[in-house]
Each structure stands twice: as structure tokens, then as C-alpha cells.
């Protein structure tokens, strides 16, 4: 499997590099909203669509038998047993406003069994950073290995989170933040789940959680976080899912997961 992993990593890095260049250098000054999704504030720009097209065309050229699942609708079953999970811009609202924290997120996972992720790349062009991980081979920021920060006491933890785009769900998310904020060092809302997970990997956040992410938001960042020593999951005893995503070092992950479960962070 090592040869396959090496090939998938090379393809993912090159696809992310090309899309990142298009997005950074081709961002129109008058960039507007092309469409909305789950609510009026859940936006798609013409550049999300252009980035996904570039990535899927590149993958179709290099790995034509692989499946594809993309945020903006790319969907192809494939026959190779490998599926690419793509977020062409994670942090679209940051991108729309010209804020730096957005990334191209690309993961390759097996379609059989538990759908294990083999490779994850999170490329943040304006930050000038590329996170990558290969299953069993560690996580890297550019060429430097990254490692989670050892767990601090809960009350000293810097916790990242994010919010969905539907008002009712946000009201629930606000109620959880209201309980959590007085109990920790502080809370950050960066605007890109993929980068948040990589920031846990690099020790720039102690932990991260969010309700209601999609696979393209977390697939690559989850592997980067785990390969850097984080535990990731959903509700206690469950795998990370679209219901709840939690990531943090052993010793902080468990109490955060328990806190979120107790305060109903997983429901709307
Ligand atoms: C969003 C970002 C954001 C998170 C949202 C996601 P998108 O992804 O990851 O940080 O809070 O839940 O939908 O829409 O920019 O790809």
C-alpha cells in the first residue's frame, strides 16, 4: 500500500497547489455570491466552482478510475476502490471577504470497509502553508513534522469551533458556547474547519469541535490531526461524523467530548 499512498499524496499535493494558485491569483476584486445553499448566508462563489472543476479534471486525468465526492456537487462512483473527498474552498466566507484563512482540502480514502482515509492535504495559499498526512506516516506542515500540544487542564484550553449556516442550529451552537466559554481559556472561530483541525495538529489550538460538518470539511484535516497525535471522534464512543466532530490530545479530548455530549452539542 505504500506505493499507492505515495502516488495519492503526490496527486493530492499537485491538485491542491494548482487550485490554490488559481484561487489566490485569480480572485476577482469584485467577487460576489454565485449561489446559496442551506441558507442565505451559506454561499458559493464562482471560484468554488472553478476550483472544484480544476481539481476534478486533474484527478480524472491522473487517476481516471477513482471516485470523487466534492462539496459543489462533483460525484463519480469510480471503480478503483479509492475515493477523493474535495472541498475546493474550505472557508468560503473568509475567501469572499479577502480574509486569509481558507484552504483547499483534498483527501483520498478507501471505499471498502470503514472507508479509511489514506492521505489528507490542506493547502492554505495565503497563509503560505500546506499540511499533509499519510496514514501511519505522520503529519507535516510543509516539510516539518507537527505534533499536538500536550493536554492542558480544561480551564486552560484554547478551543476552536465553528458554526453552521442555519439559524436554528446556530441558536443551539450559541447555547453550547455560552456554557463552554466561562470554563476554558478562550474560544476561537477561524472560519475553516480544515484549518482548525490542522491548527490542533500543529499545537495552535488545544482542541476543536463543531456540530454538522460535511465529509469534505473534515476528511483531510481529521487525518492530519490524528497523525499528529490527536484523538478525533463524535459523541463518546462514536466515530467522527456529520453529527459531531471533536479533536484534541488525549487527556483533553475525553473531557471535551463528555462536556459536549452533556450539553447536547450534537443536536439542533
Ligand atoms: C465551512 C467552514 C466553517 C465551518 C462551516 C463549514 P465551507 O465550510 O469549514 O469553518 O464552520 O460549518 O461549512 O462552506 O467554507 O466549505
PDB file of C-alpha atoms and ligand atoms in Angstrom:
ATOM      1  CA  UNK A   1       0.000   0.000   0.000  1.00  0.00           C
ATOM      2  CA  UNK A   2       2.989   2.338   0.443  1.00  0.00           C
ATOM      3  CA  UNK A   3       3.355   2.907  -3.300  1.00  0.00           C
ATOM      4  CA  UNK A   4      -0.363   3.703  -3.598  1.00  0.00           C
ATOM      5  CA  UNK A   5      -0.171   6.142  -0.676  1.00  0.00           C
ATOM      6  CA  UNK A   6       2.869   7.871  -2.195  1.00  0.00           C
ATOM      7  CA  UNK A   7       1.101   8.253  -5.532  1.00  0.00           C
ATOM      8  CA  UNK A   8      -2.093   9.570  -3.929  1.00  0.00           C
ATOM      9  CA  UNK A   9      -0.103  12.083  -1.871  1.00  0.00           C
ATOM     10  CA  UNK A  10       1.734  13.386  -4.928  1.00  0.00           C
ATOM     11  CA  UNK A  11      -1.537  13.754  -6.859  1.00  0.00           C
ATOM     12  CA  UNK A  12      -3.288  15.464  -3.926  1.00  0.00           C
ATOM     13  CA  UNK A  13      -0.428  17.921  -3.379  1.00  0.00           C
ATOM     14  CA  UNK A  14      -0.297  18.869  -7.054  1.00  0.00           C
ATOM     15  CA  UNK A  15      -4.090  19.238  -7.374  1.00  0.00           C
ATOM     16  CA  UNK A  16      -4.169  21.425  -4.248  1.00  0.00           C
ATOM     17  CA  UNK A  17      -1.216  23.520  -5.453  1.00  0.00           C
ATOM     18  CA  UNK A  18      -2.857  24.199  -8.826  1.00  0.00           C
ATOM     19  CA  UNK A  19      -6.245  25.029  -7.299  1.00  0.00           C
ATOM     20  CA  UNK A  20      -4.594  27.228  -4.674  1.00  0.00           C
ATOM     21  CA  UNK A  21      -2.769  29.198  -7.342  1.00  0.00           C
ATOM     22  CA  UNK A  22      -5.983  29.736  -9.298  1.00  0.00           C
ATOM     23  CA  UNK A  23      -7.809  30.868  -6.164  1.00  0.00           C
ATOM     24  CA  UNK A  24      -5.085  33.160  -4.821  1.00  0.00           C
ATOM     25  CA  UNK A  25      -4.039  34.761  -8.109  1.00  0.00           C
ATOM     26  CA  UNK A  26      -7.400  34.661  -9.868  1.00  0.00           C
ATOM     27  CA  UNK A  27      -9.653  36.028  -7.139  1.00  0.00           C
ATOM     28  CA  UNK A  28     -11.720  38.776  -8.808  1.00  0.00           C
ATOM     29  CA  UNK A  29     -11.697  42.107  -6.954  1.00  0.00           C
ATOM     30  CA  UNK A  30     -15.455  42.271  -7.303  1.00  0.00           C
ATOM     31  CA  UNK A  31     -16.024  38.660  -6.236  1.00  0.00           C
ATOM     32  CA  UNK A  32     -19.685  38.104  -5.430  1.00  0.00           C
ATOM     33  CA  UNK A  33     -22.001  35.308  -4.419  1.00  0.00           C
ATOM     34  CA  UNK A  34     -22.933  32.925  -7.243  1.00  0.00           C
ATOM     35  CA  UNK A  35     -25.482  30.863  -5.312  1.00  0.00           C
ATOM     36  CA  UNK A  36     -26.660  29.994  -1.820  1.00  0.00           C
ATOM     37  CA  UNK A  37     -27.139  26.563  -0.259  1.00  0.00           C
ATOM     38  CA  UNK A  38     -28.608  25.645   3.159  1.00  0.00           C
ATOM     39  CA  UNK A  39     -29.490  29.304   3.942  1.00  0.00           C
ATOM     40  CA  UNK A  40     -28.991  32.826   2.580  1.00  0.00           C
ATOM     41  CA  UNK A  41     -25.611  33.074   4.384  1.00  0.00           C
ATOM     42  CA  UNK A  42     -24.324  29.691   3.096  1.00  0.00           C
ATOM     43  CA  UNK A  43     -22.641  30.927  -0.069  1.00  0.00           C
ATOM     44  CA  UNK A  44     -20.914  29.583  -3.160  1.00  0.00           C
ATOM     45  CA  UNK A  45     -18.712  31.811  -5.312  1.00  0.00           C
ATOM     46  CA  UNK A  46     -17.763  31.313  -8.943  1.00  0.00           C
ATOM     47  CA  UNK A  47     -14.279  30.459  -7.611  1.00  0.00           C
ATOM     48  CA  UNK A  48     -15.533  27.498  -5.523  1.00  0.00           C
ATOM     49  CA  UNK A  49     -16.961  26.110  -8.748  1.00  0.00           C
ATOM     50  CA  UNK A  50     -13.839  26.870 -10.816  1.00  0.00           C
ATOM     51  CA  UNK A  51     -11.591  25.280  -8.167  1.00  0.00           C
ATOM     52  CA  UNK A  52     -13.673  22.105  -7.986  1.00  0.00           C
ATOM     53  CA  UNK A  53     -13.647  21.852 -11.808  1.00  0.00           C
ATOM     54  CA  UNK A  54      -9.875  22.220 -11.909  1.00  0.00           C
ATOM     55  CA  UNK A  55      -9.352  19.578  -9.229  1.00  0.00           C
ATOM     56  CA  UNK A  56     -11.771  17.031 -10.698  1.00  0.00           C
ATOM     57  CA  UNK A  57     -10.319  17.476 -14.211  1.00  0.00           C
ATOM     58  CA  UNK A  58      -6.804  16.942 -12.822  1.00  0.00           C
ATOM     59  CA  UNK A  59      -7.890  13.825 -10.906  1.00  0.00           C
ATOM     60  CA  UNK A  60      -9.745  12.447 -13.948  1.00  0.00           C
ATOM     61  CA  UNK A  61      -6.527  12.831 -15.935  1.00  0.00           C
ATOM     62  CA  UNK A  62      -4.175  11.279 -13.334  1.00  0.00           C
ATOM     63  CA  UNK A  63      -6.465   8.707 -11.668  1.00  0.00           C
ATOM     64  CA  UNK A  64      -9.437   8.168 -14.022  1.00  0.00           C
ATOM     65  CA  UNK A  65     -10.844   5.111 -12.207  1.00  0.00           C
ATOM     66  CA  UNK A  66     -11.085   6.800  -8.775  1.00  0.00           C
ATOM     67  CA  UNK A  67     -14.361   8.008  -7.298  1.00  0.00           C
ATOM     68  CA  UNK A  68     -14.948  11.660  -6.429  1.00  0.00           C
ATOM     69  CA  UNK A  69     -17.120  13.468  -3.865  1.00  0.00           C
ATOM     70  CA  UNK A  70     -16.934  17.259  -3.957  1.00  0.00           C
ATOM     71  CA  UNK A  71     -18.679  19.993  -1.984  1.00  0.00           C
ATOM     72  CA  UNK A  72     -20.001  21.724  -5.085  1.00  0.00           C
ATOM     73  CA  UNK A  73     -21.631  18.600  -6.495  1.00  0.00           C
ATOM     74  CA  UNK A  74     -18.828  16.569  -8.069  1.00  0.00           C
ATOM     75  CA  UNK A  75     -19.844  12.945  -7.701  1.00  0.00           C
ATOM     76  CA  UNK A  76     -18.431   9.950  -9.508  1.00  0.00           C
ATOM     77  CA  UNK A  77     -18.578   6.369  -8.297  1.00  0.00           C
ATOM     78  CA  UNK A  78     -15.283   5.097  -9.743  1.00  0.00           C
ATOM     79  CA  UNK A  79     -14.064   1.516  -9.817  1.00  0.00           C
ATOM     80  CA  UNK A  80     -10.574   1.587  -8.274  1.00  0.00           C
ATOM     81  CA  UNK A  81     -11.566   1.347  -4.596  1.00  0.00           C
ATOM     82  CA  UNK A  82     -10.254   4.891  -3.935  1.00  0.00           C
ATOM     83  CA  UNK A  83     -12.465   7.949  -3.485  1.00  0.00           C
ATOM     84  CA  UNK A  84     -11.350  11.592  -3.404  1.00  0.00           C
ATOM     85  CA  UNK A  85     -13.159  13.883  -0.983  1.00  0.00           C
ATOM     86  CA  UNK A  86     -12.754  17.511  -2.004  1.00  0.00           C
ATOM     87  CA  UNK A  87     -13.519  20.888  -0.516  1.00  0.00           C
ATOM     88  CA  UNK A  88     -12.487  23.315  -3.287  1.00  0.00           C
ATOM     89  CA  UNK A  89     -12.528  26.234  -0.798  1.00  0.00           C
ATOM     90  CA  UNK A  90     -12.954  25.471   2.888  1.00  0.00           C
ATOM     91  CA  UNK A  91     -13.639  28.833   4.468  1.00  0.00           C
ATOM     92  CA  UNK A  92     -15.609  30.311   1.574  1.00  0.00           C
ATOM     93  CA  UNK A  93     -16.869  33.236   3.667  1.00  0.00           C
ATOM     94  CA  UNK A  94     -13.253  34.150   4.585  1.00  0.00           C
ATOM     95  CA  UNK A  95     -12.335  33.909   0.891  1.00  0.00           C
ATOM     96  CA  UNK A  96     -15.289  36.098  -0.099  1.00  0.00           C
ATOM     97  CA  UNK A  97     -14.186  38.813   2.341  1.00  0.00           C
ATOM     98  CA  UNK A  98     -10.492  38.595   1.423  1.00  0.00           C
ATOM     99  CA  UNK A  99      -9.568  37.104   4.804  1.00  0.00           C
ATOM    100  CA  UNK A 100      -6.540  34.784   4.762  1.00  0.00           C
ATOM    101  CA  UNK A 101      -7.855  31.652   6.484  1.00  0.00           C
ATOM    102  CA  UNK A 102      -9.224  29.498   3.690  1.00  0.00           C
ATOM    103  CA  UNK A 103      -7.865  26.287   2.225  1.00  0.00           C
ATOM    104  CA  UNK A 104      -8.172  23.671  -0.471  1.00  0.00           C
ATOM    105  CA  UNK A 105      -8.864  20.364   1.276  1.00  0.00           C
ATOM    106  CA  UNK A 106      -8.291  17.059  -0.511  1.00  0.00           C
ATOM    107  CA  UNK A 107      -8.449  13.560   0.994  1.00  0.00           C
ATOM    108  CA  UNK A 108      -8.169  10.118  -0.588  1.00  0.00           C
ATOM    109  CA  UNK A 109      -9.974   7.295   1.164  1.00  0.00           C
ATOM    110  CA  UNK A 110     -10.727   3.638   0.537  1.00  0.00           C
ATOM    111  CA  UNK A 111     -14.276   2.823  -0.468  1.00  0.00           C
ATOM    112  CA  UNK A 112     -14.210  -0.642   1.151  1.00  0.00           C
ATOM    113  CA  UNK A 113     -14.574  -1.431   4.870  1.00  0.00           C
ATOM    114  CA  UNK A 114     -14.602   1.596   7.155  1.00  0.00           C
ATOM    115  CA  UNK A 115     -13.547   3.877   4.317  1.00  0.00           C
ATOM    116  CA  UNK A 116     -10.151   4.532   5.862  1.00  0.00           C
ATOM    117  CA  UNK A 117      -8.526   7.822   4.803  1.00  0.00           C
ATOM    118  CA  UNK A 118      -5.053   7.192   3.351  1.00  0.00           C
ATOM    119  CA  UNK A 119      -3.957  10.724   2.511  1.00  0.00           C
ATOM    120  CA  UNK A 120      -5.006  14.248   3.511  1.00  0.00           C
ATOM    121  CA  UNK A 121      -3.796  17.596   2.178  1.00  0.00           C
ATOM    122  CA  UNK A 122      -4.913  21.013   3.456  1.00  0.00           C
ATOM    123  CA  UNK A 123      -3.327  23.779   1.400  1.00  0.00           C
ATOM    124  CA  UNK A 124      -3.775  27.366   2.624  1.00  0.00           C
ATOM    125  CA  UNK A 125      -2.186  29.567  -0.070  1.00  0.00           C
ATOM    126  CA  UNK A 126      -2.500  32.980   1.608  1.00  0.00           C
ATOM    127  CA  UNK A 127      -1.086  31.597   4.838  1.00  0.00           C
ATOM    128  CA  UNK A 128       1.612  30.038   2.642  1.00  0.00           C
ATOM    129  CA  UNK A 129       1.114  26.700   4.406  1.00  0.00           C
ATOM    130  CA  UNK A 130       0.455  23.150   3.298  1.00  0.00           C
ATOM    131  CA  UNK A 131      -0.468  20.466   5.818  1.00  0.00           C
ATOM    132  CA  UNK A 132      -0.262  16.857   4.733  1.00  0.00           C
ATOM    133  CA  UNK A 133      -0.623  13.451   6.304  1.00  0.00           C
ATOM    134  CA  UNK A 134      -0.343   9.866   5.151  1.00  0.00           C
ATOM    135  CA  UNK A 135      -1.931   7.131   7.257  1.00  0.00           C
ATOM    136  CA  UNK A 136       0.722   5.690   9.591  1.00  0.00           C
ATOM    137  CA  UNK A 137       3.408   8.128   8.403  1.00  0.00           C
ATOM    138  CA  UNK A 138       2.836  11.247  10.499  1.00  0.00           C
ATOM    139  CA  UNK A 139       1.637  14.764   9.753  1.00  0.00           C
ATOM    140  CA  UNK A 140       3.661  17.628   8.317  1.00  0.00           C
ATOM    141  CA  UNK A 141       3.389  21.372   7.906  1.00  0.00           C
ATOM    142  CA  UNK A 142       5.335  21.887   4.699  1.00  0.00           C
ATOM    143  CA  UNK A 143       8.354  19.683   5.461  1.00  0.00           C
ATOM    144  CA  UNK A 144       8.262  19.942   9.244  1.00  0.00           C
ATOM    145  CA  UNK A 145       6.610  17.211  11.344  1.00  0.00           C
ATOM    146  CA  UNK A 146       3.792  18.556  13.528  1.00  0.00           C
ATOM    147  CA  UNK A 147       2.597  17.324  16.880  1.00  0.00           C
ATOM    148  CA  UNK A 148      -0.369  18.228  19.079  1.00  0.00           C
ATOM    149  CA  UNK A 149       0.233  20.302  22.187  1.00  0.00           C
ATOM    150  CA  UNK A 150       0.111  18.191  25.382  1.00  0.00           C
ATOM    151  CA  UNK A 151      -3.300  18.441  27.072  1.00  0.00           C
ATOM    152  CA  UNK A 152      -3.604  21.428  29.412  1.00  0.00           C
ATOM    153  CA  UNK A 153      -6.134  21.433  32.266  1.00  0.00           C
ATOM    154  CA  UNK A 154      -9.615  22.017  30.808  1.00  0.00           C
ATOM    155  CA  UNK A 155      -9.735  25.522  32.279  1.00  0.00           C
ATOM    156  CA  UNK A 156      -6.518  26.442  30.390  1.00  0.00           C
ATOM    157  CA  UNK A 157      -7.596  25.124  26.979  1.00  0.00           C
ATOM    158  CA  UNK A 158      -7.854  27.250  23.835  1.00  0.00           C
ATOM    159  CA  UNK A 159     -10.746  25.699  21.931  1.00  0.00           C
ATOM    160  CA  UNK A 160     -11.641  26.236  18.276  1.00  0.00           C
ATOM    161  CA  UNK A 161     -15.156  25.819  16.953  1.00  0.00           C
ATOM    162  CA  UNK A 162     -17.344  26.726  14.007  1.00  0.00           C
ATOM    163  CA  UNK A 163     -20.979  27.343  13.234  1.00  0.00           C
ATOM    164  CA  UNK A 164     -23.308  26.032  10.563  1.00  0.00           C
ATOM    165  CA  UNK A 165     -25.351  28.321   8.354  1.00  0.00           C
ATOM    166  CA  UNK A 166     -28.876  27.540   9.550  1.00  0.00           C
ATOM    167  CA  UNK A 167     -30.272  29.927  12.183  1.00  0.00           C
ATOM    168  CA  UNK A 168     -31.999  27.318  14.399  1.00  0.00           C
ATOM    169  CA  UNK A 169     -28.816  25.253  14.576  1.00  0.00           C
ATOM    170  CA  UNK A 170     -26.793  28.360  15.374  1.00  0.00           C
ATOM    171  CA  UNK A 171     -29.032  29.126  18.322  1.00  0.00           C
ATOM    172  CA  UNK A 172     -28.149  25.691  19.752  1.00  0.00           C
ATOM    173  CA  UNK A 173     -24.443  26.231  18.977  1.00  0.00           C
ATOM    174  CA  UNK A 174     -24.568  29.601  20.761  1.00  0.00           C
ATOM    175  CA  UNK A 175     -26.094  27.927  23.844  1.00  0.00           C
ATOM    176  CA  UNK A 176     -23.167  25.458  23.968  1.00  0.00           C
ATOM    177  CA  UNK A 177     -20.599  28.265  23.555  1.00  0.00           C
ATOM    178  CA  UNK A 178     -22.308  30.174  26.366  1.00  0.00           C
ATOM    179  CA  UNK A 179     -21.690  27.203  28.692  1.00  0.00           C
ATOM    180  CA  UNK A 180     -18.164  26.477  27.465  1.00  0.00           C
ATOM    181  CA  UNK A 181     -16.679  29.987  27.324  1.00  0.00           C
ATOM    182  CA  UNK A 182     -16.597  30.623  31.095  1.00  0.00           C
ATOM    183  CA  UNK A 183     -14.889  27.247  31.645  1.00  0.00           C
ATOM    184  CA  UNK A 184     -11.890  27.489  29.264  1.00  0.00           C
ATOM    185  CA  UNK A 185      -9.013  29.838  28.400  1.00  0.00           C
ATOM    186  CA  UNK A 186     -10.808  31.137  25.327  1.00  0.00           C
ATOM    187  CA  UNK A 187     -12.627  30.197  22.141  1.00  0.00           C
ATOM    188  CA  UNK A 188     -11.626  30.826  18.509  1.00  0.00           C
ATOM    189  CA  UNK A 189     -13.826  30.733  15.401  1.00  0.00           C
ATOM    190  CA  UNK A 190     -11.398  30.663  12.484  1.00  0.00           C
ATOM    191  CA  UNK A 191     -13.834  30.043   9.627  1.00  0.00           C
ATOM    192  CA  UNK A 192     -12.274  26.945   8.076  1.00  0.00           C
ATOM    193  CA  UNK A 193     -12.837  23.574   9.714  1.00  0.00           C
ATOM    194  CA  UNK A 194      -9.978  22.026   7.718  1.00  0.00           C
ATOM    195  CA  UNK A 195      -7.543  24.662   9.026  1.00  0.00           C
ATOM    196  CA  UNK A 196      -8.943  24.351  12.562  1.00  0.00           C
ATOM    197  CA  UNK A 197      -8.158  20.620  12.566  1.00  0.00           C
ATOM    198  CA  UNK A 198      -4.652  21.326  11.237  1.00  0.00           C
ATOM    199  CA  UNK A 199      -4.202  24.003  13.907  1.00  0.00           C
ATOM    200  CA  UNK A 200      -4.912  21.342  16.537  1.00  0.00           C
ATOM    201  CA  UNK A 201      -2.292  19.179  14.803  1.00  0.00           C
ATOM    202  CA  UNK A 202       0.258  21.996  14.960  1.00  0.00           C
ATOM    203  CA  UNK A 203      -0.458  22.993  18.583  1.00  0.00           C
ATOM    204  CA  UNK A 204      -2.042  26.315  17.608  1.00  0.00           C
ATOM    205  CA  UNK A 205      -5.290  25.266  19.238  1.00  0.00           C
ATOM    206  CA  UNK A 206      -5.618  22.819  22.111  1.00  0.00           C
ATOM    207  CA  UNK A 207      -8.789  21.266  20.710  1.00  0.00           C
ATOM    208  CA  UNK A 208     -11.628  21.840  18.252  1.00  0.00           C
ATOM    209  CA  UNK A 209     -15.258  20.816  17.890  1.00  0.00           C
ATOM    210  CA  UNK A 210     -18.147  21.501  15.564  1.00  0.00           C
ATOM    211  CA  UNK A 211     -21.684  20.237  15.008  1.00  0.00           C
ATOM    212  CA  UNK A 212     -22.846  19.401  11.485  1.00  0.00           C
ATOM    213  CA  UNK A 213     -19.730  19.376   9.304  1.00  0.00           C
ATOM    214  CA  UNK A 214     -19.742  17.587   5.963  1.00  0.00           C
ATOM    215  CA  UNK A 215     -17.159  14.933   4.977  1.00  0.00           C
ATOM    216  CA  UNK A 216     -15.335  17.362   2.663  1.00  0.00           C
ATOM    217  CA  UNK A 217     -14.821  19.792   5.576  1.00  0.00           C
ATOM    218  CA  UNK A 218     -13.145  17.227   7.853  1.00  0.00           C
ATOM    219  CA  UNK A 219     -11.771  14.313   5.763  1.00  0.00           C
ATOM    220  CA  UNK A 220      -8.250  15.668   5.210  1.00  0.00           C
ATOM    221  CA  UNK A 221      -7.933  17.635   8.476  1.00  0.00           C
ATOM    222  CA  UNK A 222      -9.054  14.622  10.512  1.00  0.00           C
ATOM    223  CA  UNK A 223      -6.143  12.547   9.208  1.00  0.00           C
ATOM    224  CA  UNK A 224      -3.686  15.422   9.749  1.00  0.00           C
ATOM    225  CA  UNK A 225      -4.895  15.791  13.360  1.00  0.00           C
ATOM    226  CA  UNK A 226      -4.760  12.039  14.087  1.00  0.00           C
ATOM    227  CA  UNK A 227      -1.315  11.634  12.535  1.00  0.00           C
ATOM    228  CA  UNK A 228      -0.140  14.493  14.772  1.00  0.00           C
ATOM    229  CA  UNK A 229      -1.297  12.616  17.877  1.00  0.00           C
ATOM    230  CA  UNK A 230      -4.849  13.918  18.293  1.00  0.00           C
ATOM    231  CA  UNK A 231      -7.838  11.776  19.084  1.00  0.00           C
ATOM    232  CA  UNK A 232     -10.849  12.527  16.903  1.00  0.00           C
ATOM    233  CA  UNK A 233     -14.435  11.369  17.228  1.00  0.00           C
ATOM    234  CA  UNK A 234     -18.088  12.279  17.542  1.00  0.00           C
ATOM    235  CA  UNK A 235     -20.232  11.564  20.600  1.00  0.00           C
ATOM    236  CA  UNK A 236     -18.482   9.419  23.249  1.00  0.00           C
ATOM    237  CA  UNK A 237     -17.676   6.007  21.778  1.00  0.00           C
ATOM    238  CA  UNK A 238     -18.598   7.087  18.258  1.00  0.00           C
ATOM    239  CA  UNK A 239     -16.540   7.929  15.197  1.00  0.00           C
ATOM    240  CA  UNK A 240     -16.429  11.485  13.980  1.00  0.00           C
ATOM    241  CA  UNK A 241     -19.367  12.166  11.716  1.00  0.00           C
ATOM    242  CA  UNK A 242     -21.535  14.880  10.267  1.00  0.00           C
ATOM    243  CA  UNK A 243     -23.313  14.930  13.648  1.00  0.00           C
ATOM    244  CA  UNK A 244     -20.295  15.988  15.715  1.00  0.00           C
ATOM    245  CA  UNK A 245     -16.569  16.435  15.138  1.00  0.00           C
ATOM    246  CA  UNK A 246     -14.219  16.647  18.140  1.00  0.00           C
ATOM    247  CA  UNK A 247     -10.406  16.686  18.008  1.00  0.00           C
ATOM    248  CA  UNK A 248      -7.809  17.102  20.724  1.00  0.00           C
ATOM    249  CA  UNK A 249      -4.925  15.443  22.542  1.00  0.00           C
ATOM    250  CA  UNK A 250      -5.529  12.516  24.904  1.00  0.00           C
ATOM    251  CA  UNK A 251      -6.461  13.992  28.279  1.00  0.00           C
ATOM    252  CA  UNK A 252      -8.392  16.925  26.803  1.00  0.00           C
ATOM    253  CA  UNK A 253     -10.310  15.145  24.043  1.00  0.00           C
ATOM    254  CA  UNK A 254     -12.266  12.972  26.504  1.00  0.00           C
ATOM    255  CA  UNK A 255     -13.456  15.714  28.897  1.00  0.00           C
ATOM    256  CA  UNK A 256     -14.352  17.958  25.940  1.00  0.00           C
ATOM    257  CA  UNK A 257     -16.288  15.142  24.296  1.00  0.00           C
ATOM    258  CA  UNK A 258     -18.109  14.444  27.580  1.00  0.00           C
ATOM    259  CA  UNK A 259     -18.877  18.161  28.058  1.00  0.00           C
ATOM    260  CA  UNK A 260     -20.275  18.455  24.531  1.00  0.00           C
ATOM    261  CA  UNK A 261     -22.368  15.345  24.974  1.00  0.00           C
ATOM    262  CA  UNK A 262     -23.738  16.561  28.304  1.00  0.00           C
ATOM    263  CA  UNK A 263     -24.653  19.938  26.810  1.00  0.00           C
ATOM    264  CA  UNK A 264     -26.278  18.433  23.727  1.00  0.00           C
ATOM    265  CA  UNK A 265     -23.823  19.900  21.214  1.00  0.00           C
ATOM    266  CA  UNK A 266     -24.758  17.139  18.784  1.00  0.00           C
ATOM    267  CA  UNK A 267     -28.401  18.077  18.305  1.00  0.00           C
ATOM    268  CA  UNK A 268     -30.223  21.038  16.820  1.00  0.00           C
TER     269      UNK A 268
HETATM  270  C1  LIG B   1     -17.376  25.830   6.323  1.00  0.00           C
HETATM  271  C2  LIG B   1     -16.140  26.089   7.176  1.00  0.00           C
HETATM  272  C3  LIG B   1     -16.538  26.680   8.506  1.00  0.00           C
HETATM  273  C4  LIG B   1     -17.496  25.798   9.248  1.00  0.00           C
HETATM  274  C5  LIG B   1     -18.717  25.525   8.405  1.00  0.00           C
HETATM  275  C6  LIG B   1     -18.307  24.922   7.060  1.00  0.00           C
HETATM  276  P1  LIG B   1     -17.143  25.933   3.631  1.00  0.00           P
HETATM  277  O1  LIG B   1     -17.014  25.210   5.099  1.00  0.00           O
HETATM  278  O2  LIG B   1     -15.411  24.913   7.369  1.00  0.00           O
HETATM  279  O3  LIG B   1     -15.417  26.868   9.349  1.00  0.00           O
HETATM  280  O4  LIG B   1     -17.869  26.418  10.453  1.00  0.00           O
HETATM  281  O5  LIG B   1     -19.533  24.622   9.107  1.00  0.00           O
HETATM  282  O6  LIG B   1     -19.468  24.724   6.277  1.00  0.00           O
HETATM  283  O7  LIG B   1     -18.632  26.123   3.411  1.00  0.00           O
HETATM  284  O8  LIG B   1     -16.435  27.213   3.718  1.00  0.00           O
HETATM  285  O9  LIG B   1     -16.531  24.962   2.723  1.00  0.00           O
END
